[in-house]
Short mmCIF file of C-alpha atoms in Angstrom, two decimals:
data_model
loop_
_atom_site.label_atom_id
_atom_site.label_comp_id
_atom_site.label_asym_id
_atom_site.label_seq_id
_atom_site.Cartn_x
_atom_site.Cartn_y
_atom_site.Cartn_z
CA MET A 22 0.00 0.00 0.00
CA ASP A 23 1.20 3.51 -0.83
CA LEU A 24 2.53 5.26 2.27
CA ARG A 25 0.20 8.21 1.75
CA ILE A 26 -2.77 5.85 1.57
CA GLU A 27 -1.54 3.92 4.60
CA SER A 28 -1.49 7.17 6.58
CA LEU A 29 -5.26 7.36 6.10
CA ASN A 30 -5.92 4.15 8.02
CA PRO A 31 -6.14 5.85 11.44
CA LEU A 32 -8.63 8.30 9.92
CA PHE A 33 -10.93 5.78 8.25
CA ASN A 34 -10.27 2.70 10.42
CA PRO A 35 -9.62 4.09 13.91
CA GLY A 36 -9.48 1.87 16.96
CA GLN A 37 -9.54 4.67 19.55
CA ILE A 38 -11.61 7.82 18.99
CA ALA A 39 -11.60 11.04 21.01
CA VAL A 40 -14.46 13.52 20.60
CA ILE A 41 -13.19 17.00 21.50
CA GLY A 42 -16.02 19.34 22.39
CA ALA A 43 -18.18 16.44 23.54
CA THR A 44 -21.48 17.27 25.21
CA PRO A 45 -24.08 15.26 27.13
CA ASP A 46 -26.73 16.75 24.85
CA LEU A 47 -26.52 14.08 22.17
CA THR A 48 -28.59 16.12 19.73
CA ARG A 49 -25.81 18.73 19.45
CA ILE A 50 -22.84 18.54 17.10
CA GLY A 51 -20.48 17.45 19.89
CA GLY A 52 -22.89 14.78 21.08
CA ARG A 53 -24.00 13.10 17.89
CA PRO A 54 -20.76 11.19 17.15
CA ILE A 55 -20.91 9.67 20.63
CA MET A 56 -24.57 8.75 20.22
CA TYR A 57 -24.03 7.23 16.79
CA LEU A 58 -20.97 5.22 17.82
CA LEU A 59 -22.73 3.83 20.88
CA GLU A 60 -25.95 3.01 19.02
CA ALA A 61 -24.05 1.30 16.20
CA GLY A 62 -22.16 -0.90 18.65
CA TYR A 63 -18.69 0.36 17.73
CA GLN A 64 -16.18 -1.99 19.33
CA GLY A 65 -13.30 0.46 19.74
CA GLY A 66 -12.64 3.08 22.39
CA ILE A 67 -14.79 6.23 22.65
CA HIS A 68 -13.26 9.08 24.67
CA PRO A 69 -15.28 12.28 25.24
CA VAL A 70 -13.13 15.37 25.83
CA ASN A 71 -14.56 18.44 27.58
CA PRO A 72 -13.29 20.02 30.84
CA LYS A 73 -16.88 20.73 31.93
CA TYR A 74 -17.87 17.10 32.47
CA ASP A 75 -16.68 13.99 34.30
CA HIS A 76 -18.83 11.53 32.34
CA ILE A 77 -20.89 11.61 29.15
CA SER A 78 -23.26 8.75 28.29
CA GLY A 79 -21.57 6.57 30.88
CA LEU A 80 -18.11 7.18 29.43
CA PRO A 81 -15.24 8.90 31.30
CA CYS A 82 -14.82 12.46 30.02
CA TYR A 83 -11.37 14.07 29.95
CA ALA A 84 -10.33 17.71 30.19
CA LYS A 85 -7.84 17.40 27.32
CA VAL A 86 -7.09 14.75 24.74
CA SER A 87 -3.63 14.43 26.26
CA ASP A 88 -5.35 13.15 29.42
CA VAL A 89 -6.86 10.17 27.61
CA PRO A 90 -5.02 6.98 28.67
CA GLY A 91 -3.35 5.03 25.89
CA GLU A 92 -3.15 5.89 22.21
CA VAL A 93 -5.71 7.90 20.27
CA ASP A 94 -5.98 7.20 16.56
CA LEU A 95 -8.58 9.80 15.64
CA ALA A 96 -9.72 13.06 17.19
CA VAL A 97 -13.12 14.41 16.17
CA ILE A 98 -13.07 18.17 16.76
CA ALA A 99 -16.47 19.77 17.41
CA LEU A 100 -15.40 23.22 18.60
CA PRO A 101 -15.82 26.84 17.51
CA GLY A 102 -13.24 27.87 14.94
CA PRO A 103 -10.94 29.86 17.29
CA LEU A 104 -10.55 26.81 19.56
CA VAL A 105 -9.46 24.43 16.83
CA ARG A 106 -5.77 25.33 16.84
CA PRO A 107 -5.30 24.71 20.58
CA ALA A 108 -7.07 21.38 20.13
CA ILE A 109 -4.70 20.43 17.30
CA GLU A 110 -1.75 21.42 19.50
CA ASP A 111 -3.01 19.09 22.22
CA CYS A 112 -3.55 16.32 19.65
CA ALA A 113 0.00 16.80 18.39
CA ALA A 114 1.37 16.53 21.93
CA LYS A 115 -0.63 13.32 22.41
CA GLY A 116 0.58 11.82 19.13
CA VAL A 117 -2.89 11.58 17.59
CA SER A 118 -2.64 10.22 14.04
CA ALA A 119 -5.66 11.90 12.43
CA ALA A 120 -8.30 14.55 13.04
CA ILE A 121 -11.74 15.33 11.66
CA ILE A 122 -12.60 19.01 11.98
CA PHE A 123 -16.32 19.77 11.87
CA SER A 124 -15.76 23.49 12.51
CA ALA A 125 -16.54 26.04 9.80
CA GLY A 126 -15.23 29.59 9.37
CA PHE A 127 -12.02 28.83 7.51
CA ALA A 128 -11.02 29.06 3.83
CA GLU A 129 -14.63 29.14 2.66
CA THR A 130 -15.02 32.56 4.35
CA GLY A 131 -12.12 34.40 2.69
CA GLU A 132 -8.43 35.22 3.07
CA ALA A 133 -8.30 35.41 6.87
CA GLY A 134 -10.04 32.08 7.18
CA ALA A 135 -7.71 30.58 4.60
CA ARG A 136 -4.66 31.71 6.60
CA ALA A 137 -6.06 30.20 9.79
CA GLU A 138 -6.79 26.96 7.96
CA LYS A 139 -3.27 26.75 6.53
CA ASP A 140 -1.77 27.40 9.96
CA ILE A 141 -3.74 24.54 11.49
CA VAL A 142 -2.91 22.09 8.72
CA ASP A 143 0.77 23.04 8.70
CA LEU A 144 0.86 22.30 12.42
CA ALA A 145 -0.87 18.95 11.95
CA ARG A 146 1.41 17.95 9.08
CA SER A 147 4.51 18.81 11.07
CA HIS A 148 3.44 16.07 13.49
CA GLY A 149 2.41 13.54 10.84
CA MET A 150 -1.30 14.06 11.50
CA ARG A 151 -3.84 13.71 8.67
CA VAL A 152 -6.82 16.07 8.68
CA LEU A 153 -10.30 15.68 7.19
CA GLY A 154 -12.00 19.06 6.83
CA PRO A 155 -12.38 21.62 8.21
CA ASN A 156 -15.99 22.55 7.46
CA CYS A 157 -16.90 18.91 6.95
CA LEU A 158 -19.54 16.44 8.10
CA GLY A 159 -17.07 13.67 8.88
CA MET A 160 -17.15 10.08 7.75
CA PHE A 161 -18.47 6.63 8.42
CA ASN A 162 -16.96 3.22 7.97
CA VAL A 163 -20.12 1.15 7.68
CA SER A 164 -18.45 -2.27 7.90
CA ARG A 165 -16.94 -1.43 11.30
CA ASP A 166 -19.88 0.58 12.68
CA ILE A 167 -17.82 3.79 12.85
CA TYR A 168 -19.94 6.95 12.57
CA THR A 169 -17.80 10.02 13.20
CA THR A 170 -20.31 12.51 11.85
CA PHE A 171 -23.00 14.87 13.09
CA SER A 172 -25.35 14.24 10.16
CA ILE A 173 -28.93 14.06 11.41
CA GLY A 174 -29.63 11.52 8.66
CA ILE A 175 -28.15 8.76 10.81
CA GLN A 176 -30.89 9.35 13.37
CA THR A 177 -33.48 7.92 10.99
CA GLY A 178 -31.44 4.82 10.25
CA ARG A 179 -27.94 3.66 9.42
CA PRO A 180 -27.05 2.63 5.87
CA LYS A 181 -26.99 -0.99 4.81
CA LYS A 182 -23.54 -2.57 4.79
CA GLY A 183 -22.25 -3.11 1.28
CA ARG A 184 -19.52 -2.43 -1.25
CA LEU A 185 -20.16 1.10 -2.54
CA GLY A 186 -17.76 3.78 -1.32
CA PHE A 187 -19.05 7.35 -1.45
CA VAL A 188 -17.00 10.57 -1.35
CA THR A 189 -18.47 14.06 -1.27
CA GLN A 190 -17.27 17.63 -0.97
CA SER A 191 -20.73 18.62 0.28
CA GLY A 192 -21.84 17.11 3.56
CA ALA A 193 -25.55 17.89 3.17
CA PHE A 194 -25.57 16.50 -0.35
CA GLY A 195 -23.79 13.43 0.95
CA SER A 196 -26.39 12.99 3.68
CA HIS A 197 -29.10 13.14 1.04
CA VAL A 198 -27.36 10.49 -1.03
CA PHE A 199 -26.76 8.07 1.82
CA SER A 200 -30.39 8.46 2.84
CA LEU A 201 -31.37 7.56 -0.72
CA ALA A 202 -29.00 4.60 -0.62
CA ARG A 203 -30.57 3.42 2.61
CA GLU A 204 -34.10 3.71 1.21
CA GLN A 205 -33.07 1.96 -2.02
CA GLN A 206 -31.25 -0.81 -0.13
CA VAL A 207 -27.89 0.09 -1.68
CA GLY A 208 -25.11 -1.06 0.65
CA LEU A 209 -22.22 1.25 1.55
CA SER A 210 -18.67 0.48 2.63
CA TYR A 211 -17.54 4.04 3.43
CA TRP A 212 -19.01 7.52 3.37
CA MET A 213 -16.55 10.44 3.39
CA ALA A 214 -17.26 14.19 3.43
CA THR A 215 -14.11 16.18 2.69
CA GLY A 216 -15.28 19.76 3.27
CA ASN A 217 -12.56 22.33 2.58
CA GLU A 218 -9.93 19.66 1.86
CA ALA A 219 -7.15 21.45 3.69
CA ASP A 220 -5.31 18.11 3.77
CA VAL A 221 -7.26 14.98 2.82
CA ASP A 222 -9.08 15.54 -0.45
CA VAL A 223 -11.33 13.65 -2.84
CA ALA A 224 -8.32 12.19 -4.64
CA ASP A 225 -6.97 10.74 -1.39
CA CYS A 226 -10.36 9.20 -0.65
CA ILE A 227 -10.71 7.70 -4.13
CA ALA A 228 -7.21 6.24 -3.89
CA PHE A 229 -8.01 4.82 -0.45
CA LEU A 230 -11.22 3.21 -1.72
CA ALA A 231 -9.40 1.93 -4.82
CA SER A 232 -7.11 -0.05 -2.51
CA ASP A 233 -9.83 -1.12 -0.07
CA PRO A 234 -10.78 -4.81 -0.47
CA GLY A 235 -14.27 -4.11 0.90
CA THR A 236 -15.14 -1.58 -1.80
CA ASP A 237 -16.07 -2.53 -5.38
CA VAL A 238 -17.60 0.72 -6.66
CA ILE A 239 -16.73 4.37 -6.01
CA ALA A 240 -19.20 7.25 -6.28
CA CYS A 241 -18.16 10.90 -5.92
CA TYR A 242 -19.67 14.36 -5.73
CA ILE A 243 -17.18 17.13 -6.46
CA GLU A 244 -17.25 20.86 -7.03
CA GLY A 245 -13.59 21.30 -7.89
CA CYS A 246 -10.07 20.00 -7.47
CA LYS A 247 -6.89 21.45 -5.98
CA ASP A 248 -4.41 18.85 -7.27
CA GLY A 249 -5.16 17.61 -10.77
CA GLU A 250 -2.24 15.18 -10.99
CA LYS A 251 -3.26 13.47 -7.77
CA LEU A 252 -6.86 13.15 -8.97
CA LEU A 253 -5.69 11.60 -12.24
CA ALA A 254 -3.56 9.11 -10.32
CA ALA A 255 -6.52 8.22 -8.10
CA PHE A 256 -8.75 7.61 -11.13
CA GLU A 257 -6.07 5.40 -12.63
CA ALA A 258 -5.70 3.45 -9.38
CA ALA A 259 -9.43 2.76 -9.40
CA ARG A 260 -9.35 1.64 -13.02
CA ALA A 261 -6.29 -0.55 -12.37
CA ASN A 262 -8.30 -2.34 -9.69
CA ARG A 263 -11.35 -2.61 -11.97
CA LYS A 264 -13.45 -0.36 -9.78
CA PRO A 265 -15.92 1.87 -11.61
CA VAL A 266 -15.99 5.54 -10.60
CA ILE A 267 -19.29 7.39 -10.96
CA MET A 268 -18.91 11.16 -10.76
CA LEU A 269 -21.42 13.94 -10.16
CA LYS A 270 -19.35 17.01 -11.00
CA VAL A 271 -21.15 20.31 -10.53
CA GLY A 272 -20.11 23.80 -11.55
CA ARG A 273 -20.64 23.31 -15.28
CA THR A 274 -21.83 26.90 -15.69
CA GLU A 275 -20.46 30.22 -14.48
CA ALA A 276 -23.28 30.47 -11.95
CA GLY A 277 -22.49 27.00 -10.66
CA ARG A 278 -18.78 27.79 -10.40
CA ARG A 279 -19.48 30.89 -8.30
CA ALA A 280 -21.72 28.88 -5.99
CA ALA A 281 -19.08 26.18 -5.59
CA LEU A 282 -16.39 28.70 -4.64
CA SER A 283 -18.55 30.13 -1.86
CA HIS A 284 -19.49 26.68 -0.61
CA THR A 285 -16.25 24.79 0.04
CA ALA A 286 -13.48 27.03 -1.32
CA ALA A 287 -13.06 24.65 -4.25
CA LEU A 288 -10.98 25.42 -7.33
CA VAL A 289 -13.61 24.64 -9.92
CA GLY A 290 -11.72 25.14 -13.19
CA ASP A 291 -12.86 24.65 -16.78
CA ASP A 292 -15.62 22.08 -17.08
CA GLU A 293 -14.39 20.98 -20.51
CA VAL A 294 -11.09 19.95 -18.92
CA TYR A 295 -12.89 17.85 -16.33
CA GLN A 296 -15.01 16.24 -19.02
CA ALA A 297 -11.92 15.32 -21.03
CA VAL A 298 -10.23 13.86 -17.95
CA PHE A 299 -13.29 11.77 -17.12
CA ARG A 300 -13.36 10.34 -20.64
CA GLN A 301 -9.63 9.65 -20.61
CA LYS A 302 -9.72 7.82 -17.27
CA GLY A 303 -13.01 5.98 -17.76
CA VAL A 304 -14.93 7.92 -15.12
CA TYR A 305 -18.69 7.95 -15.73
CA ARG A 306 -20.22 11.39 -15.32
CA ALA A 307 -23.82 11.44 -14.13
CA ARG A 308 -25.93 14.54 -14.73
CA THR A 309 -28.61 14.00 -12.08
CA ILE A 310 -28.83 12.46 -8.62
CA GLU A 311 -31.18 9.84 -10.04
CA GLU A 312 -28.67 8.78 -12.69
CA PHE A 313 -25.87 8.91 -10.12
CA MET A 314 -27.70 6.49 -7.82
CA ASP A 315 -28.97 4.28 -10.65
CA VAL A 316 -25.53 3.64 -12.09
CA ALA A 317 -23.77 3.27 -8.74
CA SER A 318 -26.36 0.77 -7.53
CA ALA A 319 -26.27 -1.25 -10.75
CA CYS A 320 -22.48 -1.47 -10.61
CA THR A 321 -22.74 -3.16 -7.21
CA LEU A 322 -25.24 -5.72 -8.52
CA LEU A 323 -24.43 -6.56 -12.12
CA PRO A 324 -21.51 -7.82 -14.20
CA PHE A 325 -20.16 -5.73 -17.04
CA PRO A 326 -21.41 -6.85 -20.47
CA GLN A 327 -18.94 -8.63 -22.71
CA GLY A 328 -19.96 -6.60 -25.77
CA ASP A 329 -22.39 -3.99 -27.05
CA ARG A 330 -25.19 -6.28 -28.33
CA ILE A 331 -28.43 -5.78 -26.43
CA ALA A 332 -31.72 -7.64 -26.49
CA VAL A 333 -34.94 -5.86 -25.55
CA PHE A 334 -37.91 -7.76 -24.12
CA THR A 335 -41.16 -5.85 -23.75
CA VAL A 336 -44.87 -6.23 -23.20
CA SER A 337 -45.41 -3.01 -25.18
CA GLY A 338 -44.39 -2.49 -28.78
CA GLY A 339 -44.40 1.27 -28.23
CA VAL A 340 -41.97 1.12 -25.34
CA GLY A 341 -39.81 -1.22 -27.41
CA ILE A 342 -39.51 1.53 -30.04
CA LEU A 343 -38.71 4.10 -27.35
CA MET A 344 -35.90 1.94 -25.98
CA ALA A 345 -34.61 1.16 -29.49
CA ASP A 346 -34.15 4.89 -30.14
CA GLN A 347 -32.34 5.41 -26.87
CA ILE A 348 -30.14 2.37 -27.35
CA ALA A 349 -28.95 3.81 -30.66
CA GLU A 350 -28.40 7.23 -29.10
CA ASN A 351 -26.28 5.63 -26.37
CA GLY A 352 -24.04 3.87 -28.88
CA LEU A 353 -25.17 0.31 -28.20
CA HIS A 354 -25.99 -2.24 -30.90
CA LEU A 355 -29.54 -3.59 -31.26
CA PRO A 356 -29.02 -6.49 -33.69
CA GLU A 357 -31.86 -8.36 -35.31
CA THR A 358 -32.54 -11.67 -33.63
CA PRO A 359 -30.89 -14.47 -35.68
CA GLN A 360 -33.37 -16.40 -37.82
CA GLU A 361 -32.81 -19.70 -36.05
CA VAL A 362 -33.46 -17.98 -32.71
CA GLN A 363 -36.60 -16.33 -34.06
CA LYS A 364 -37.87 -19.74 -35.11
CA ARG A 365 -37.36 -21.15 -31.61
CA LEU A 366 -39.12 -18.16 -30.03
CA LEU A 367 -42.12 -18.55 -32.34
CA GLU A 368 -42.38 -22.17 -31.32
CA VAL A 369 -42.93 -20.93 -27.77
CA LEU A 370 -45.32 -18.09 -28.73
CA PRO A 371 -46.43 -18.08 -32.38
CA PHE A 372 -47.84 -14.53 -32.33
CA ALA A 373 -44.87 -12.81 -30.67
CA ALA A 374 -42.83 -10.12 -32.45
CA VAL A 375 -39.33 -11.55 -32.27
CA GLU A 376 -37.05 -9.38 -34.43
CA ASN A 377 -35.63 -7.30 -31.49
CA PRO A 378 -37.17 -5.55 -29.69
CA ILE A 379 -38.92 -8.78 -28.75
CA ASP A 380 -42.56 -8.29 -27.80
CA VAL A 381 -43.73 -11.06 -25.48
CA THR A 382 -47.21 -9.46 -25.47
CA GLY A 383 -49.77 -9.70 -22.71
CA GLN A 384 -49.52 -13.48 -22.90
CA ILE A 385 -47.03 -13.21 -20.07
CA VAL A 386 -50.09 -13.03 -17.80
CA ASN A 387 -51.16 -16.52 -18.87
CA GLN A 388 -47.62 -17.91 -19.15
CA PRO A 389 -45.56 -16.69 -16.16
CA THR A 390 -42.51 -18.55 -17.50
CA LEU A 391 -42.67 -16.82 -20.89
CA LEU A 392 -40.08 -14.13 -20.19
CA ARG A 393 -37.74 -16.71 -18.68
CA ASP A 394 -38.10 -18.99 -21.71
CA PHE A 395 -37.52 -16.16 -24.18
CA MET A 396 -34.51 -14.80 -22.30
CA ASP A 397 -32.98 -18.25 -21.97
CA ILE A 398 -33.26 -18.87 -25.71
CA VAL A 399 -31.97 -15.44 -26.71
CA LEU A 400 -29.07 -15.21 -24.26
CA GLY A 401 -28.16 -18.84 -24.86
CA SER A 402 -27.73 -18.15 -28.58
CA GLY A 403 -24.47 -16.25 -28.03
CA ALA A 404 -25.78 -13.40 -30.18
CA PHE A 405 -26.37 -10.96 -27.31
CA ASP A 406 -24.36 -9.60 -24.39
CA MET A 407 -27.04 -7.98 -22.21
CA SER A 408 -30.75 -7.32 -22.00
CA VAL A 409 -33.43 -4.99 -20.71
CA SER A 410 -37.08 -5.79 -20.18
CA PHE A 411 -40.21 -3.69 -19.82
CA LEU A 412 -42.89 -5.27 -17.64
CA ALA A 413 -45.23 -2.26 -17.37
CA HIS A 414 -47.31 -2.55 -14.18
CA GLY A 415 -46.30 -6.15 -13.43
CA GLY A 416 -44.28 -5.01 -10.45
CA LEU A 417 -47.38 -3.68 -8.70
CA SER A 418 -48.48 -7.25 -7.96
CA VAL A 419 -46.66 -9.20 -5.27
CA PRO A 420 -47.63 -12.64 -6.66
CA VAL A 421 -46.61 -11.65 -10.20
CA MET A 422 -43.27 -10.31 -9.02
CA GLU A 423 -42.63 -13.35 -6.84
CA ASN A 424 -43.10 -15.59 -9.88
CA GLN A 425 -41.02 -13.42 -12.18
CA LEU A 426 -38.14 -13.08 -9.72
CA ALA A 427 -38.04 -16.84 -9.24
CA GLU A 428 -37.95 -17.44 -12.99
CA LEU A 429 -35.47 -14.65 -13.68
CA GLY A 430 -33.21 -16.07 -11.00
CA LYS A 431 -32.96 -19.21 -13.11
CA VAL A 432 -31.97 -17.14 -16.14
CA ARG A 433 -29.32 -15.31 -14.15
CA ALA A 434 -27.89 -18.60 -12.90
CA LYS A 435 -27.58 -19.94 -16.47
CA HIS A 436 -26.24 -16.70 -17.98
CA PRO A 437 -24.27 -14.98 -15.20
CA ARG A 438 -22.14 -12.88 -17.55
CA ALA A 439 -25.08 -11.11 -19.20
CA PRO A 440 -26.40 -8.15 -17.17
CA PHE A 441 -30.15 -7.71 -17.10
CA ILE A 442 -32.23 -4.70 -16.00
CA MET A 443 -36.00 -4.59 -15.75
CA SER A 444 -38.32 -1.61 -16.00
CA THR A 445 -41.58 -1.92 -14.10
CA LEU A 446 -43.80 0.02 -11.75
CA VAL A 447 -43.32 -1.07 -8.16
CA THR A 448 -44.82 -0.82 -4.71
CA PRO A 449 -42.65 -0.45 -1.59
CA GLU A 450 -43.05 -4.18 -0.99
CA THR A 451 -42.16 -5.32 -4.51
CA LYS A 452 -39.29 -2.82 -4.60
CA ARG A 453 -37.92 -4.47 -1.47
CA MET A 454 -38.43 -7.93 -2.99
CA ILE A 455 -36.52 -6.95 -6.13
CA SER A 456 -33.67 -5.45 -4.10
CA GLU A 457 -33.40 -8.46 -1.80
CA ALA A 458 -33.31 -10.74 -4.84
CA GLY A 459 -30.32 -8.76 -6.15
CA PHE A 460 -31.93 -7.46 -9.33
CA ALA A 461 -31.73 -3.97 -10.81
CA ALA A 462 -35.11 -2.42 -11.57
CA VAL A 463 -36.31 1.10 -12.39
CA GLU A 464 -39.72 2.45 -13.32
CA ASP A 465 -38.69 4.45 -16.40
CA PRO A 466 -37.44 2.30 -19.33
CA SER A 467 -35.20 5.18 -20.41
CA ARG A 468 -33.32 4.85 -17.13
CA ALA A 469 -32.83 1.14 -17.78
CA VAL A 470 -31.12 1.93 -21.09
CA THR A 471 -28.94 4.59 -19.47
CA ILE A 472 -27.83 2.21 -16.73
CA ILE A 473 -26.90 -0.66 -19.00
CA SER A 474 -25.08 1.77 -21.30
CA ALA A 475 -23.01 2.89 -18.31
CA LEU A 476 -22.06 -0.72 -17.58
CA TYR A 477 -20.78 -1.07 -21.13
CA TYR A 478 -18.91 2.24 -20.76
CA PHE A 479 -16.93 0.74 -17.89
CA LYS A 480 -16.31 -2.49 -19.80
CA ARG A 481 -14.79 -0.51 -22.68
CA SER A 482 -12.76 1.61 -20.29
CA PHE A 483 -11.20 -1.41 -18.63
CA ASP A 484 -10.52 -3.02 -22.01
CA ASP A 485 -8.95 0.17 -23.37
CA ALA A 486 -6.66 0.29 -20.35
CA GLY A 487 -5.61 -3.30 -20.93
CA ARG A 488 -7.34 -4.49 -17.77
CA PRO A 489 -9.24 -7.78 -17.58
CA ASP A 490 -12.95 -7.30 -16.97
CA ARG A 491 -14.65 -8.28 -13.74
#
């Protein structure tokens, strides 16, 4: 592991955590990390630091971090801005390896704040201490039940454990995304909010996740970048480890760039340069939160297609045409079904339209195994690499979806290298069923095409880089 990446271990995998500015009011910024760590069942040490108290939540509370017995890996600093430097001095004297600074009022406020921020980080660096923030919402390591954040989103439920690592320069945006992930049953490995990036930045976090064996997919929100070469190296590290990076980069317009500067003191730069870098390094750029979540989730569930040939199964000829247009616009190939395959399909359903798109018609109501049979024949022919299906309102019925998921599970078992996405209306219950079965499903067929196109984008990127596919 690169030494710079290794230095992030105490930050993202701490064994002993001090909370400086801790308070017994667990709804306040200095109380929430303690509450979240205790509720999650974190197995490491939790050390509140505040000279006003002897105990907080049943834990001994210390006047200074230097009073904490034993080593401290990570200090979470929840103090007003002017008190941050003395806290860092105390951390340095203690030999603390990393700090998360929640406090705002630094570089994002102007020149004086920037000078104060640089002074703090220079002090930390002189003692080998890594810093996340300031002006940040912290991080969580979901696999180890570490929640060093004050996000109120955790109060309504922790995220599911999984293999998607998320990095954000905006804490509130990040809270929104992890709440979406929780509701959509998308499992997270890490969640990292970098704030002003006085030390640890998005590139560091991407590189860390690229080397993390518990992370398969990386999703990022960025407003700008302070070190382009480091970001390029991080993207390349992710691609070298066959980990897709999904990026939501804002600040495309002048208005957006001004807003980004006032938000986290980011250097936003020319959007065309970012776009060129993303293409060069195989980073997928999402334009909306919906697309961002769709693609990230699908990458955790599905294999990458082996080629660009797609089969479309539909219960609506009109939707088949809609998807055909979008498939062409996304650069995928919609080949005609081979004649021998068409013949076999017509033996199953003589009145089906089988050229591709393949219209299974409403007969699927009478023959619940029809989609399975058609997909098995088509994917087994070797003429297609992936498929999408449109099931209209089929997902509104629990019995229908139970049957379809059981049958589609058989198709997946026989053709594990061919990704498949369904488009259907869902209820909360059927949405949960689909998620628990490990399938990707969206309500809009256009989204299904976008998602599967993104999977092929990553396949081509890995091939172009000379990397074997997953």
